[in-house]
Short mmCIF file of C-alpha atoms in Angstrom, two decimals:
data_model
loop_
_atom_site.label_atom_id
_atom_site.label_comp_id
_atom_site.label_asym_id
_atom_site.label_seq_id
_atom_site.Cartn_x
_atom_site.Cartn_y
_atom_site.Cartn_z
CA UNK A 144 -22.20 26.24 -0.75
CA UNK A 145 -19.48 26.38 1.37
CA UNK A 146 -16.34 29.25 1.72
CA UNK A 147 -14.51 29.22 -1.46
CA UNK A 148 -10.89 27.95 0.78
CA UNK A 149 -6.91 27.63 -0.87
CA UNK A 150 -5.39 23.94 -0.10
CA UNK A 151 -1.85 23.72 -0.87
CA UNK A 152 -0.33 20.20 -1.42
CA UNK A 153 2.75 19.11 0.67
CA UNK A 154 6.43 20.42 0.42
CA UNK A 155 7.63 16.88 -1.00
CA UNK A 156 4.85 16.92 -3.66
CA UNK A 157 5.36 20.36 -4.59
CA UNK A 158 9.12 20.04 -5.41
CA UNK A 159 7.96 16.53 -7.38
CA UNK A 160 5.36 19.00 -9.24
CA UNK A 161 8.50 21.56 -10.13
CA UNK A 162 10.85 18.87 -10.58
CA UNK A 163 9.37 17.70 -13.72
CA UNK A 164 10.66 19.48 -16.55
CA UNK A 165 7.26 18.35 -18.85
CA UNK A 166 4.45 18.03 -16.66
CA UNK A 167 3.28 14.38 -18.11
CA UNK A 168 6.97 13.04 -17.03
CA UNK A 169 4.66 13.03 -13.41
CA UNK A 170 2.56 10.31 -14.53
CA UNK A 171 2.58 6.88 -13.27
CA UNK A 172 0.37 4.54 -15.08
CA UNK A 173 -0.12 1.32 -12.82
CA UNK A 174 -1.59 -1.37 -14.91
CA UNK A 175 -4.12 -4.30 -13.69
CA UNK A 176 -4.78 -7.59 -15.45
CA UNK A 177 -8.14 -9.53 -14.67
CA UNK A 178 -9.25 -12.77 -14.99
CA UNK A 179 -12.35 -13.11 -16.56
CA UNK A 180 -12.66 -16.66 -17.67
CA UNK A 181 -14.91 -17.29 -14.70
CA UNK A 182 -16.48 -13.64 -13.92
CA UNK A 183 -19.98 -13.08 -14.75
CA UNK A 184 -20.05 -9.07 -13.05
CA UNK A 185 -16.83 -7.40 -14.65
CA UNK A 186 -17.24 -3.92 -16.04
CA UNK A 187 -15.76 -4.85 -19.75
CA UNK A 188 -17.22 -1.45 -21.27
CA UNK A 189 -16.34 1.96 -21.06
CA UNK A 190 -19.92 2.84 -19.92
CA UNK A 191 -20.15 -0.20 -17.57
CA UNK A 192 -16.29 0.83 -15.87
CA UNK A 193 -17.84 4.34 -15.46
CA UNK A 194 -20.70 3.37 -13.27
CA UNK A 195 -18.58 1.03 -11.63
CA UNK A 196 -15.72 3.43 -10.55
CA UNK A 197 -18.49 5.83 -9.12
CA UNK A 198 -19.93 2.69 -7.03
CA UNK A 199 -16.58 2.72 -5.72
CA UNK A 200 -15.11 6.12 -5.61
CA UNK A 201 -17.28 8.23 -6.83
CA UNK A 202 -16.79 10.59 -3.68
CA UNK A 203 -13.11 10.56 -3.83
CA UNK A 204 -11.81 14.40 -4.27
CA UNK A 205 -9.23 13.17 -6.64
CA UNK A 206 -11.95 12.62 -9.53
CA UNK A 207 -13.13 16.22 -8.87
CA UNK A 208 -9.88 18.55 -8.19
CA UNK A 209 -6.53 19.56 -9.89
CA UNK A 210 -3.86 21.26 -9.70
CA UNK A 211 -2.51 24.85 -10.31
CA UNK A 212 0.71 26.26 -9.52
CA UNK A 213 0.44 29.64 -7.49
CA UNK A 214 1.28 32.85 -9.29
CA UNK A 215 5.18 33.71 -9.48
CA UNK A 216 5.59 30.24 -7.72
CA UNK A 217 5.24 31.84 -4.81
CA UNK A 218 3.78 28.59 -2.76
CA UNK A 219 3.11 25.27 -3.61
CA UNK A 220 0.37 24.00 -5.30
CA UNK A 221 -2.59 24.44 -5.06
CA UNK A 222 -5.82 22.30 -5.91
CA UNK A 223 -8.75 23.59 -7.53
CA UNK A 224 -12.08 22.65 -8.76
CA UNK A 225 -12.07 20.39 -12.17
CA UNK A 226 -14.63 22.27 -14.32
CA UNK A 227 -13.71 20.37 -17.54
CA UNK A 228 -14.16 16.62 -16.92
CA UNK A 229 -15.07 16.02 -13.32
CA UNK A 230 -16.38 12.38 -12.33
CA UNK A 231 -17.72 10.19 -15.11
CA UNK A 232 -14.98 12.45 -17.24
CA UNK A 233 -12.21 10.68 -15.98
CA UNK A 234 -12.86 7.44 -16.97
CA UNK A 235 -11.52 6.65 -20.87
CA UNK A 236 -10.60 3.94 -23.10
CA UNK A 237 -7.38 3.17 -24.98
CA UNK A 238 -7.48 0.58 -28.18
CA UNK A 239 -3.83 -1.24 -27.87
CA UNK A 240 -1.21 -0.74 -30.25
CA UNK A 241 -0.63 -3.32 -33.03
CA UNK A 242 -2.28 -7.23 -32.92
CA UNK A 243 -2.88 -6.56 -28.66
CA UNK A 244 0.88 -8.84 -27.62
CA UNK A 245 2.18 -8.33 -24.58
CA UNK A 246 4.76 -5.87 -26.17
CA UNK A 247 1.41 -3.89 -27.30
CA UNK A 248 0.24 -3.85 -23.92
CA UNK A 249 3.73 -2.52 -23.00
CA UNK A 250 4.02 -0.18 -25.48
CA UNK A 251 0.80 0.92 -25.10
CA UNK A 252 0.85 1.87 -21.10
CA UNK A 253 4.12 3.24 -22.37
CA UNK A 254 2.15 5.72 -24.28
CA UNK A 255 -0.15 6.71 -22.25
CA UNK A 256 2.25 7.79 -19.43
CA UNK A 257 3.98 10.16 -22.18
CA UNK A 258 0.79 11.47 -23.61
CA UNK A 259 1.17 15.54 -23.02
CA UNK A 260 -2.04 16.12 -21.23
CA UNK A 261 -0.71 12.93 -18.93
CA UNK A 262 -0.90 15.45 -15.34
CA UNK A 263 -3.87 17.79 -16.08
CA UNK A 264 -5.70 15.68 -13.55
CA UNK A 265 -4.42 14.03 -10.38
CA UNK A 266 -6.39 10.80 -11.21
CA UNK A 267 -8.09 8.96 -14.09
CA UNK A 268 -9.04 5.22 -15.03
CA UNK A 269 -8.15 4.01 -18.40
CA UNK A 270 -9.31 0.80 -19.76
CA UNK A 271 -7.49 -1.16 -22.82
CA UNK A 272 -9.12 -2.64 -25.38
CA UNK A 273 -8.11 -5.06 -27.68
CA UNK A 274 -5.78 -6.82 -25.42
CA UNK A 275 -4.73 -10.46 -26.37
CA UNK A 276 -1.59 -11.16 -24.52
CA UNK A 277 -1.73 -14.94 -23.96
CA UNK A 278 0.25 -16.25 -22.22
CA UNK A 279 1.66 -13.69 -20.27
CA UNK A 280 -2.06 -12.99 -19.37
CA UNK A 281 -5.83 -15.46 -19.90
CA UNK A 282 -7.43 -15.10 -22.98
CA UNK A 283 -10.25 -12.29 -22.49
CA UNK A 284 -7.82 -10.60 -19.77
CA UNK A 285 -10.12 -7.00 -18.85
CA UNK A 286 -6.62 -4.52 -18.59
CA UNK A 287 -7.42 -1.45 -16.26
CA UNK A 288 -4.82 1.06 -15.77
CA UNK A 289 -4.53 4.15 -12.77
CA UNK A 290 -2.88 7.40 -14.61
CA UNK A 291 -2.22 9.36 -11.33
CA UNK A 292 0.31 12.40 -10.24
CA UNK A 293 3.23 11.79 -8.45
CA UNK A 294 3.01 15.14 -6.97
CA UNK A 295 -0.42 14.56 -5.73
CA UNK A 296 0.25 10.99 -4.12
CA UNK A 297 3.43 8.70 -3.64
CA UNK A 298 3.27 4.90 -3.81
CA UNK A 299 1.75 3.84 -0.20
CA UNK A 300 -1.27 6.22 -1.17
CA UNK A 301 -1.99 4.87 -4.40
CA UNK A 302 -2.45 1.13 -2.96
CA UNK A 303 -4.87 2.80 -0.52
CA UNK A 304 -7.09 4.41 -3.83
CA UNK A 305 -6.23 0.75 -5.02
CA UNK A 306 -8.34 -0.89 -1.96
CA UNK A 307 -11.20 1.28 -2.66
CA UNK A 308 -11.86 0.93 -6.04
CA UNK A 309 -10.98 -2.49 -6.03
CA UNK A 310 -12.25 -5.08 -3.19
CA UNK A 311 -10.85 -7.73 -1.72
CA UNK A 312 -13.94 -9.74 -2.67
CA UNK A 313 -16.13 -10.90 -5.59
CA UNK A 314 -18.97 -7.71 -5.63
CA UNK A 315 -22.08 -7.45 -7.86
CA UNK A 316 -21.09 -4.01 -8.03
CA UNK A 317 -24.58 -3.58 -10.67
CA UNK A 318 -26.89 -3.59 -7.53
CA UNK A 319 -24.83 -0.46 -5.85
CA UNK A 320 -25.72 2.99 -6.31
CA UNK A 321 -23.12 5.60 -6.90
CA UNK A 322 -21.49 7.25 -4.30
CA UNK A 323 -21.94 10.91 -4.49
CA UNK A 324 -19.56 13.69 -4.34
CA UNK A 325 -20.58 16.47 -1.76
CA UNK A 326 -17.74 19.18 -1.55
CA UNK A 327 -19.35 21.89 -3.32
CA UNK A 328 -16.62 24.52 -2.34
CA UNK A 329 -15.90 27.43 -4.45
CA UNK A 330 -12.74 27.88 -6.93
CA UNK A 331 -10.45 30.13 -5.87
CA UNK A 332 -9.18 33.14 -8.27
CA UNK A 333 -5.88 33.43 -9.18
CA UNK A 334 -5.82 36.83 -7.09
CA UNK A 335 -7.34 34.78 -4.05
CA UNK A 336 -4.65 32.16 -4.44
CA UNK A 337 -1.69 34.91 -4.95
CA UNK A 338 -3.07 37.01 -1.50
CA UNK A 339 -3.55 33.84 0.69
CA UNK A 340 0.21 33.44 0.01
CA UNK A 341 1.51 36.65 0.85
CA UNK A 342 -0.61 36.35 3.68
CA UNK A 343 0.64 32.52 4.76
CA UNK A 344 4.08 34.07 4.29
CA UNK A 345 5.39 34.70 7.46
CA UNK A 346 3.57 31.69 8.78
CA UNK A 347 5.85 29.84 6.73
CA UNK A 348 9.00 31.66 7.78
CA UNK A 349 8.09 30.97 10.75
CA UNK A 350 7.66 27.27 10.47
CA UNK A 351 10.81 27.40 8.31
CA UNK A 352 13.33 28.95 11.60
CA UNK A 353 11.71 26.40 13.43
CA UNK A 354 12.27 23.03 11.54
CA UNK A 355 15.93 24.76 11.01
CA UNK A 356 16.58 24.87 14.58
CA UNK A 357 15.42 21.56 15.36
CA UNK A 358 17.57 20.21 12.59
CA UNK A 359 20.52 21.88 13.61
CA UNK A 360 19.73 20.01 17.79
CA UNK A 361 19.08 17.04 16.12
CA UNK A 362 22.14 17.18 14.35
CA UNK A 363 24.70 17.94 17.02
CA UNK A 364 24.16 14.35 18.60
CA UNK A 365 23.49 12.40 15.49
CA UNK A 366 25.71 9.80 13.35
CA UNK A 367 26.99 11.66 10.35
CA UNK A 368 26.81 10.14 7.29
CA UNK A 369 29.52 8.75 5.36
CA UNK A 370 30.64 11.19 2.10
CA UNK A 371 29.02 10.19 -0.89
CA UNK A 372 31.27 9.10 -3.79
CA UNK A 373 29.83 8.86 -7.29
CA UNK A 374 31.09 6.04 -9.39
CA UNK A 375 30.21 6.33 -13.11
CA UNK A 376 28.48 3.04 -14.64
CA UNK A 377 27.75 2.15 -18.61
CA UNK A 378 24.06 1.83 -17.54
CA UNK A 379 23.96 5.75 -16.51
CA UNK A 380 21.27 7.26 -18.48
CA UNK A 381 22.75 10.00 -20.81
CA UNK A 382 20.87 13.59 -19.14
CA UNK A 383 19.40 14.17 -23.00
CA UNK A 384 17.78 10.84 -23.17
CA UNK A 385 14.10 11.25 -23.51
CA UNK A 386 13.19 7.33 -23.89
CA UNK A 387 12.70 4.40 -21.90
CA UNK A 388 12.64 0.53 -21.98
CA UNK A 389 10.74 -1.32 -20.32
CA UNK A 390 10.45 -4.80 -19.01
CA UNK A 391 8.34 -6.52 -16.15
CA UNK A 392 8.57 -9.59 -14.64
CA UNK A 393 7.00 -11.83 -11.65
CA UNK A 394 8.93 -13.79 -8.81
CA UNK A 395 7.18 -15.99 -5.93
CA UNK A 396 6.93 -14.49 -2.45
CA UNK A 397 8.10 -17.75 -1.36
CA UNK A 398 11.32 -17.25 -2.87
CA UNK A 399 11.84 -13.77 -1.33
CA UNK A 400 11.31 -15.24 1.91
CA UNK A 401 13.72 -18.17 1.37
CA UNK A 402 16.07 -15.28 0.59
CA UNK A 403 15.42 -13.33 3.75
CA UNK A 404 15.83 -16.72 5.73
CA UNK A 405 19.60 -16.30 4.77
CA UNK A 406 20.85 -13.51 6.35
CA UNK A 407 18.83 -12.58 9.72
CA UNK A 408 16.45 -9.81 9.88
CA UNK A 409 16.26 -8.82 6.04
CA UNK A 410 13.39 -7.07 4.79
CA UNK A 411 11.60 -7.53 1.12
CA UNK A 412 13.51 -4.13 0.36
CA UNK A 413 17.03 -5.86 1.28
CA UNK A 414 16.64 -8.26 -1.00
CA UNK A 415 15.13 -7.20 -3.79
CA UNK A 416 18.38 -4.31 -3.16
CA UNK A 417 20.64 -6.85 -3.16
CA UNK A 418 19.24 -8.77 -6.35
CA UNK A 419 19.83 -5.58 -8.41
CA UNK A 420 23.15 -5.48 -6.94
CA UNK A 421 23.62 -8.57 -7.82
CA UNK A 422 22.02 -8.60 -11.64
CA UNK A 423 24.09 -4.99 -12.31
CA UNK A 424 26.79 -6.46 -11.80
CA UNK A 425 26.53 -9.43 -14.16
CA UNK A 426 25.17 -7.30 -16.50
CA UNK A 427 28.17 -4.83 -16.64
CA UNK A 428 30.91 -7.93 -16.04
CA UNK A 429 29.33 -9.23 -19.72
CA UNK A 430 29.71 -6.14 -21.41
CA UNK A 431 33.01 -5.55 -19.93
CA UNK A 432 32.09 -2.30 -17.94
CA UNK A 433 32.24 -3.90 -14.27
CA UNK A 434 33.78 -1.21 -11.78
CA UNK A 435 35.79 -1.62 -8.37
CA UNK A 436 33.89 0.56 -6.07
CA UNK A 437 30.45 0.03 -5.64
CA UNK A 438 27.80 1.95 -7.07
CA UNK A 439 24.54 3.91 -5.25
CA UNK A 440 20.94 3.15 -5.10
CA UNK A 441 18.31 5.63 -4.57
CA UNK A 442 15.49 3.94 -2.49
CA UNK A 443 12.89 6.41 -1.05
CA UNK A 444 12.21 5.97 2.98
CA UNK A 445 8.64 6.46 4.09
CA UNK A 446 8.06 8.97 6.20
CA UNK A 447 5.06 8.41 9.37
CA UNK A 448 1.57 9.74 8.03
CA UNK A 449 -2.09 9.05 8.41
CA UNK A 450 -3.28 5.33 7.32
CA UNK A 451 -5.55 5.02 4.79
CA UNK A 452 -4.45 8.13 3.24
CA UNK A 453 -5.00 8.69 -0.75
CA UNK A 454 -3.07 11.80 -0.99
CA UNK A 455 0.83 13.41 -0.71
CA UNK A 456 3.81 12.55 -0.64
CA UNK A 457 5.28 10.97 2.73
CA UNK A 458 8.84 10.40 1.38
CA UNK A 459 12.42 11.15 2.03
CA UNK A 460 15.58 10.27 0.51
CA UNK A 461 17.90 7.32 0.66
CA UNK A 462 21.11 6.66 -0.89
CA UNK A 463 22.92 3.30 0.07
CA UNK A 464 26.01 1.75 -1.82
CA UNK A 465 24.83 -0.87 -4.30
CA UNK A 466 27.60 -3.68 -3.72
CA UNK A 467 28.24 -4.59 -7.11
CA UNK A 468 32.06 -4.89 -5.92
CA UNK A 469 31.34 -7.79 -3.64
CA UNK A 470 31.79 -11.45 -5.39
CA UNK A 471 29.87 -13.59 -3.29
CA UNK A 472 26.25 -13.27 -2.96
CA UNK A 473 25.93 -13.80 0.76
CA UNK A 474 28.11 -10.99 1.25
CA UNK A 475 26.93 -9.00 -1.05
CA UNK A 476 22.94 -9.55 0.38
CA UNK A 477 24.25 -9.24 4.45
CA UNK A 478 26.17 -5.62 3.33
CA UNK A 479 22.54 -4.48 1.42
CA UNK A 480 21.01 -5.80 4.81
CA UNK A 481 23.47 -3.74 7.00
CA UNK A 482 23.56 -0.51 4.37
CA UNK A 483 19.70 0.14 4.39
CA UNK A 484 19.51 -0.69 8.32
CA UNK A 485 22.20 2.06 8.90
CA UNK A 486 20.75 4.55 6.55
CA UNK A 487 16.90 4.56 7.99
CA UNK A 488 18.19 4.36 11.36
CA UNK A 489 20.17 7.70 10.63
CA UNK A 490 17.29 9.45 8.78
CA UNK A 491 15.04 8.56 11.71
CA UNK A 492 17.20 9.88 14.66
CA UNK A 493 19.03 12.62 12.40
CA UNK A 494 18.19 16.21 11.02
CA UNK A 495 17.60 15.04 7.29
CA UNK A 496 13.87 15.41 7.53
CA UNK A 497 13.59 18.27 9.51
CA UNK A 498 16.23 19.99 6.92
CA UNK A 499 14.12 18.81 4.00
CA UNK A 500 11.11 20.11 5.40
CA UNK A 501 12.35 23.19 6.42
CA UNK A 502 13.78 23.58 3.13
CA UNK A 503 10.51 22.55 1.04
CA UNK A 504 7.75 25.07 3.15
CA UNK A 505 9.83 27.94 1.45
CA UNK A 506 12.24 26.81 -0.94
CA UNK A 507 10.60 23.48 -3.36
CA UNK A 508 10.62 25.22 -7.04
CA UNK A 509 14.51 25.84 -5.47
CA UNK A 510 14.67 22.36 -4.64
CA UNK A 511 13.26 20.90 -7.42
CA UNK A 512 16.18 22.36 -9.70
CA UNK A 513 18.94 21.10 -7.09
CA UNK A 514 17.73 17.94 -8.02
CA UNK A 515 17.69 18.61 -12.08
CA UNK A 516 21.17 19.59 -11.76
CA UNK A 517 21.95 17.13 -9.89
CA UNK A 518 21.41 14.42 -12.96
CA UNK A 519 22.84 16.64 -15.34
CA UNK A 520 25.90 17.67 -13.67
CA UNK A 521 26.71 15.01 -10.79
CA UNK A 522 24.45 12.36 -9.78
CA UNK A 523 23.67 10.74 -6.26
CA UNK A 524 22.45 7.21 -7.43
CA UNK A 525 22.94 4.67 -10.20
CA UNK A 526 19.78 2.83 -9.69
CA UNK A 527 16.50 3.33 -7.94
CA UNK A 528 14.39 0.95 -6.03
CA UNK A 529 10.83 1.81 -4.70
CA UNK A 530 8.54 -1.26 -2.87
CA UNK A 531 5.35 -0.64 -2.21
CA UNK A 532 3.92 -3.76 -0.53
CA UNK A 533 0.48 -3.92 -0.43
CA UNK A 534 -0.54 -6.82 1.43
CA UNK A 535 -1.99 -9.93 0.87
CA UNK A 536 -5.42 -9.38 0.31
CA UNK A 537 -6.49 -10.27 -3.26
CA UNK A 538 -8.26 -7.74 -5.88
CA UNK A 539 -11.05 -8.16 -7.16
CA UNK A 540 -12.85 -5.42 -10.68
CA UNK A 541 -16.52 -6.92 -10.33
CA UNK A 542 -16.20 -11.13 -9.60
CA UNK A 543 -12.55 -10.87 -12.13
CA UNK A 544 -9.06 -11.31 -9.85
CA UNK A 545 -6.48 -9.60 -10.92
CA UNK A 546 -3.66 -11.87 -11.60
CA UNK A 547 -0.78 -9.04 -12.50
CA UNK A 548 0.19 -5.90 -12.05
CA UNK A 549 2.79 -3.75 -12.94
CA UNK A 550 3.66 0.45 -13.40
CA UNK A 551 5.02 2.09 -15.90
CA UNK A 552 6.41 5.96 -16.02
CA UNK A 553 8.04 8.45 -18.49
CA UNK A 554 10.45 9.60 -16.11
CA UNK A 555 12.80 12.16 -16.51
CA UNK A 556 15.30 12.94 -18.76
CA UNK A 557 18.12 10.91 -17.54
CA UNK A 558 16.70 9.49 -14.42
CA UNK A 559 18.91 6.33 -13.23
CA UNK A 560 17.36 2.76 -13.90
CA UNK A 561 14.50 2.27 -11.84
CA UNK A 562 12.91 -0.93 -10.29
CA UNK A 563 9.31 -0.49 -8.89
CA UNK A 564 8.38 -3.11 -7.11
CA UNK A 565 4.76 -4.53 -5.26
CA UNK A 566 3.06 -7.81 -4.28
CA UNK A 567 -0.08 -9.36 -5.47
CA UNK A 568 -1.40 -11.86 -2.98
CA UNK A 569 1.27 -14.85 -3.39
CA UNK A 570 3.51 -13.02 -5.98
CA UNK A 571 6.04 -9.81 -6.16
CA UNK A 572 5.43 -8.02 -9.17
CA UNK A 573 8.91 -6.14 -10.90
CA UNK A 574 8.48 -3.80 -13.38
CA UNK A 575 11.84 -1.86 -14.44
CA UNK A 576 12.59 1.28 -16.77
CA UNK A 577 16.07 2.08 -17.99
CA UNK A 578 17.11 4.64 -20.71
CA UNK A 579 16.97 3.26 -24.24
CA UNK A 580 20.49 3.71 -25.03
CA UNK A 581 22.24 3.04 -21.81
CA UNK A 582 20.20 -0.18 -21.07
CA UNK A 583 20.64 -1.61 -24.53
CA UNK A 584 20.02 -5.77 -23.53
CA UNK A 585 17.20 -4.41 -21.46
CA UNK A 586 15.68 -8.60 -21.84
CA UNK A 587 19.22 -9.85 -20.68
CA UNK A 588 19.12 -7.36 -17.87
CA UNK A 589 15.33 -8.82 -16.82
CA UNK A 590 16.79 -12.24 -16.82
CA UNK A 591 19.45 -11.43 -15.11
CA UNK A 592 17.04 -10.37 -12.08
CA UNK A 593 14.86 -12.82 -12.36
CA UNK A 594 18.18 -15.24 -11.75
CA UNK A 595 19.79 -13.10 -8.60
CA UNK A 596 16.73 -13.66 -6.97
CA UNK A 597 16.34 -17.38 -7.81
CA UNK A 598 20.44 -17.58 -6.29
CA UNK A 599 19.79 -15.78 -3.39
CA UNK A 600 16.94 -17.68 -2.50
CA UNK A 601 19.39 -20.47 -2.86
CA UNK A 602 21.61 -19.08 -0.30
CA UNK A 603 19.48 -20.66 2.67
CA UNK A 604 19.91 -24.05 1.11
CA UNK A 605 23.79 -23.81 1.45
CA UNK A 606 23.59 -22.36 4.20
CA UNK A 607 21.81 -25.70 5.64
CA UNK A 608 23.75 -27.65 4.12
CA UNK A 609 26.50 -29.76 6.59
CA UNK A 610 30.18 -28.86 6.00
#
């Protein structure tokens, strides 16, 4: 057996793990649909997805660890040995609520990212039964869902899990042996996790006057950023709401490129930006609530880390103006374009990640309640838009191709409306969560969407067309 060793997560995750005031409000449940109308190897049982998630990950840490908070918050988090269900223990079955619809399905991965025990684990694989939600997805449709931890891994490490438990080919995963697990280290006592840090203490100080100091020389030279101004919308979430809607939706790839085409150098993130810009607005002209100044969008900015990676949290903030107070959609999709350029070009060259990590190596239970006050009290975004893009390569449970995914999460109380956005093979998949009784039309809202993106991807064809 090896040393029984202390291994803290990172200063992003850790202030995600405080942030939380109910520890399942960390879970993000991302659901995948397969087609099985043609499979002959899918895993369709409890028993038979067991076998086959060891075939695939069955070495993976995540299945084995968890995490504890260190005594008096002292440090982050730290991960320990799972003694209770470990390996085959993670995988579970859920029957879906009501006759199986599509709203079932919903309300049902709805469920299980609330359930209270949602975060005792970093990672488990959840398979719904009794799904029958033609047409949105074929008849005999095998639903897997991924309950992970936001404060063990962001987006961009989740699609990596993704492309090892699922392949990118049809596999007769039956004739595979499981992989085994072979980190036998010891647990560490909560006295062995308290001393190592006291001891890592002034390491940390240390690390903390240095990132400080490099902020403050990165900072003398850089391009300051503009002053924030918070404009109030009808679609902020109320800071005592504790539900969410829920609504999902699919748009061609080919239609987000036709977009791009439009204004030069725009980026998936631009426009799906700008279609929210564009779809908030309509929304809040119909009800009357439209205001002049534009509102703010939250999108996280990846920060460089090791490919491949299935752990932490790589992330720093963004906040851009959400041009809701532009009229024409050109505009309004060449100012998203310009806005999110400007911003990651200043977060690259400035102090802001320096400052946040100096900040989160001492301070993240500290930083975690900035940010709780912060949508109680005065908020920094409207909206929120995450894209994960995970390439093109198809995914395959057994011979069955997934043909949609989407992610659901709990959320906060009063976290902003959020659009979480990825691609499967020829298709981006939207799947957006607003507060129950600030997004009240929550199905006008999705069509809304669903049109700004089918007008901006008009934009090219006016463009071409002679004056």
């Amino acid at each position: 057996m090896r040393g029984t060793t202390v291994e803290r997560i990172d200063g992003v995750g850790a202030m995600l793990y405080y942030l939380f005031e109910e520890p399942h409000r960390r879970a993000v449940v991302a659901m995948y649909a397969f087609d099985t109308r043609s499979a002959r190897s899918v895993p369709a049982t409890v028993d038979e997805l067991t076998d086959y998630v060891l075939t695939q990950i069955g070495d993976q840490p995540l299945l084995y660890r968890r995490l504890v908070p260190t005594p008096l918050n002292l440090d982050n988090p730290v991960w320990v040995a799972d003694t209770v269900r470990p390996g085959r223990g993670r995988v579970s079955a859920r029957t879906v609520r009501g006759a199986g619809t599509w709203d079932d399905t919903v309300a049902t991965l709805a469920a299980i990212a609330s359930e209270p025990d949602a975060c005792e684990v970093p990672l488990e694989v959840i398979l719904l039964q009794g799904v029958n939600a033609h047409p949105q997805l074929p008849e005999g449709a095998v639903v897997v869902a991924l309950r992970t931890d936001h404060a063990a891994m962001d987006g961009t490490a989740r699609a990596a899990l993704e492309r090892q438990l699922f392949t990118p080919e049809p596999a007769q995963w039956q004739a595979q042996p499981p992989v085994a697990y072979t980190d036998e280290a010891g647990i560490p006592s909560r006295l062995m996790i308290f001393l190592t840090a006291l001891m890592l203490m002034l390491a940390r100080i240390v690390a903390v006057v240095r990132l400080a100091g490099e902020a403050r020389r990165i900072g003398k030279d850089a391009e300051k950023a503009p002053p924030d101004t918070w404009v109030s919308s009808a679609l902020d979430t109320c800071p005592d709401e504790p539900d969410r809607v829920n609504e999902f939706f699919t748009v061609p790839l080919t239609t987000i490129k036709k977009a791009r085409a439009a204004v030069p150098g725009a980026t998936v993130n631009d426009v799906v930006t700008a279609a929210v810009a564009t779809a908030v607005r309509h929304y809040l002209e119909e009800i009357g609530e439209l205001p002049e100044e534009p509102l703010r969008c939250f999108i996280p900015i990846a920060v460089p880390a090791a490919s491949g990676r299935t752990e932490g949290n790589h992330i720093t903030r963004g906040t851009v103006p959400l041009w809701t107070s532009i009229d024409d959609d050109a505009e309004r999709l060449r100012h998203t374009h310009d806005s999110i350029a400007a911003v990651k070009a200043r977060v690259a060259s400035g102090p802001q990640i320096a400052t946040e990590r100096a900040a989160l190596t001492l301070f993240a239970p500290l930083a975690a309640r900035g940010h709780r006050r912060d949508t109680v009290e005065g908020r920094s975004a409207n909206t929120v838009v995450t894209n994960v893009f995970r390439g093109p390569q198809p995914l395959y449970l057994g011979d069955a191709r997934c043909v949609r995914t989407h992610i659901v999460s709990a959320l906060n109380k009063g976290a902003p409306l959020s659009h979480q956005v990825t691609n499967l093979e020829g298709e981006l998949m939207v799947s957006l969560s607003g507060g129950a009784g600030a997004l009240r039309h929550p199905q006008r809202y999705r069509e809304l969407l669903e049109r700004a993106f089918i007008d901006l991807a008009g934009l090219t064809d006016l463009l071409r067309r002679p004056a």
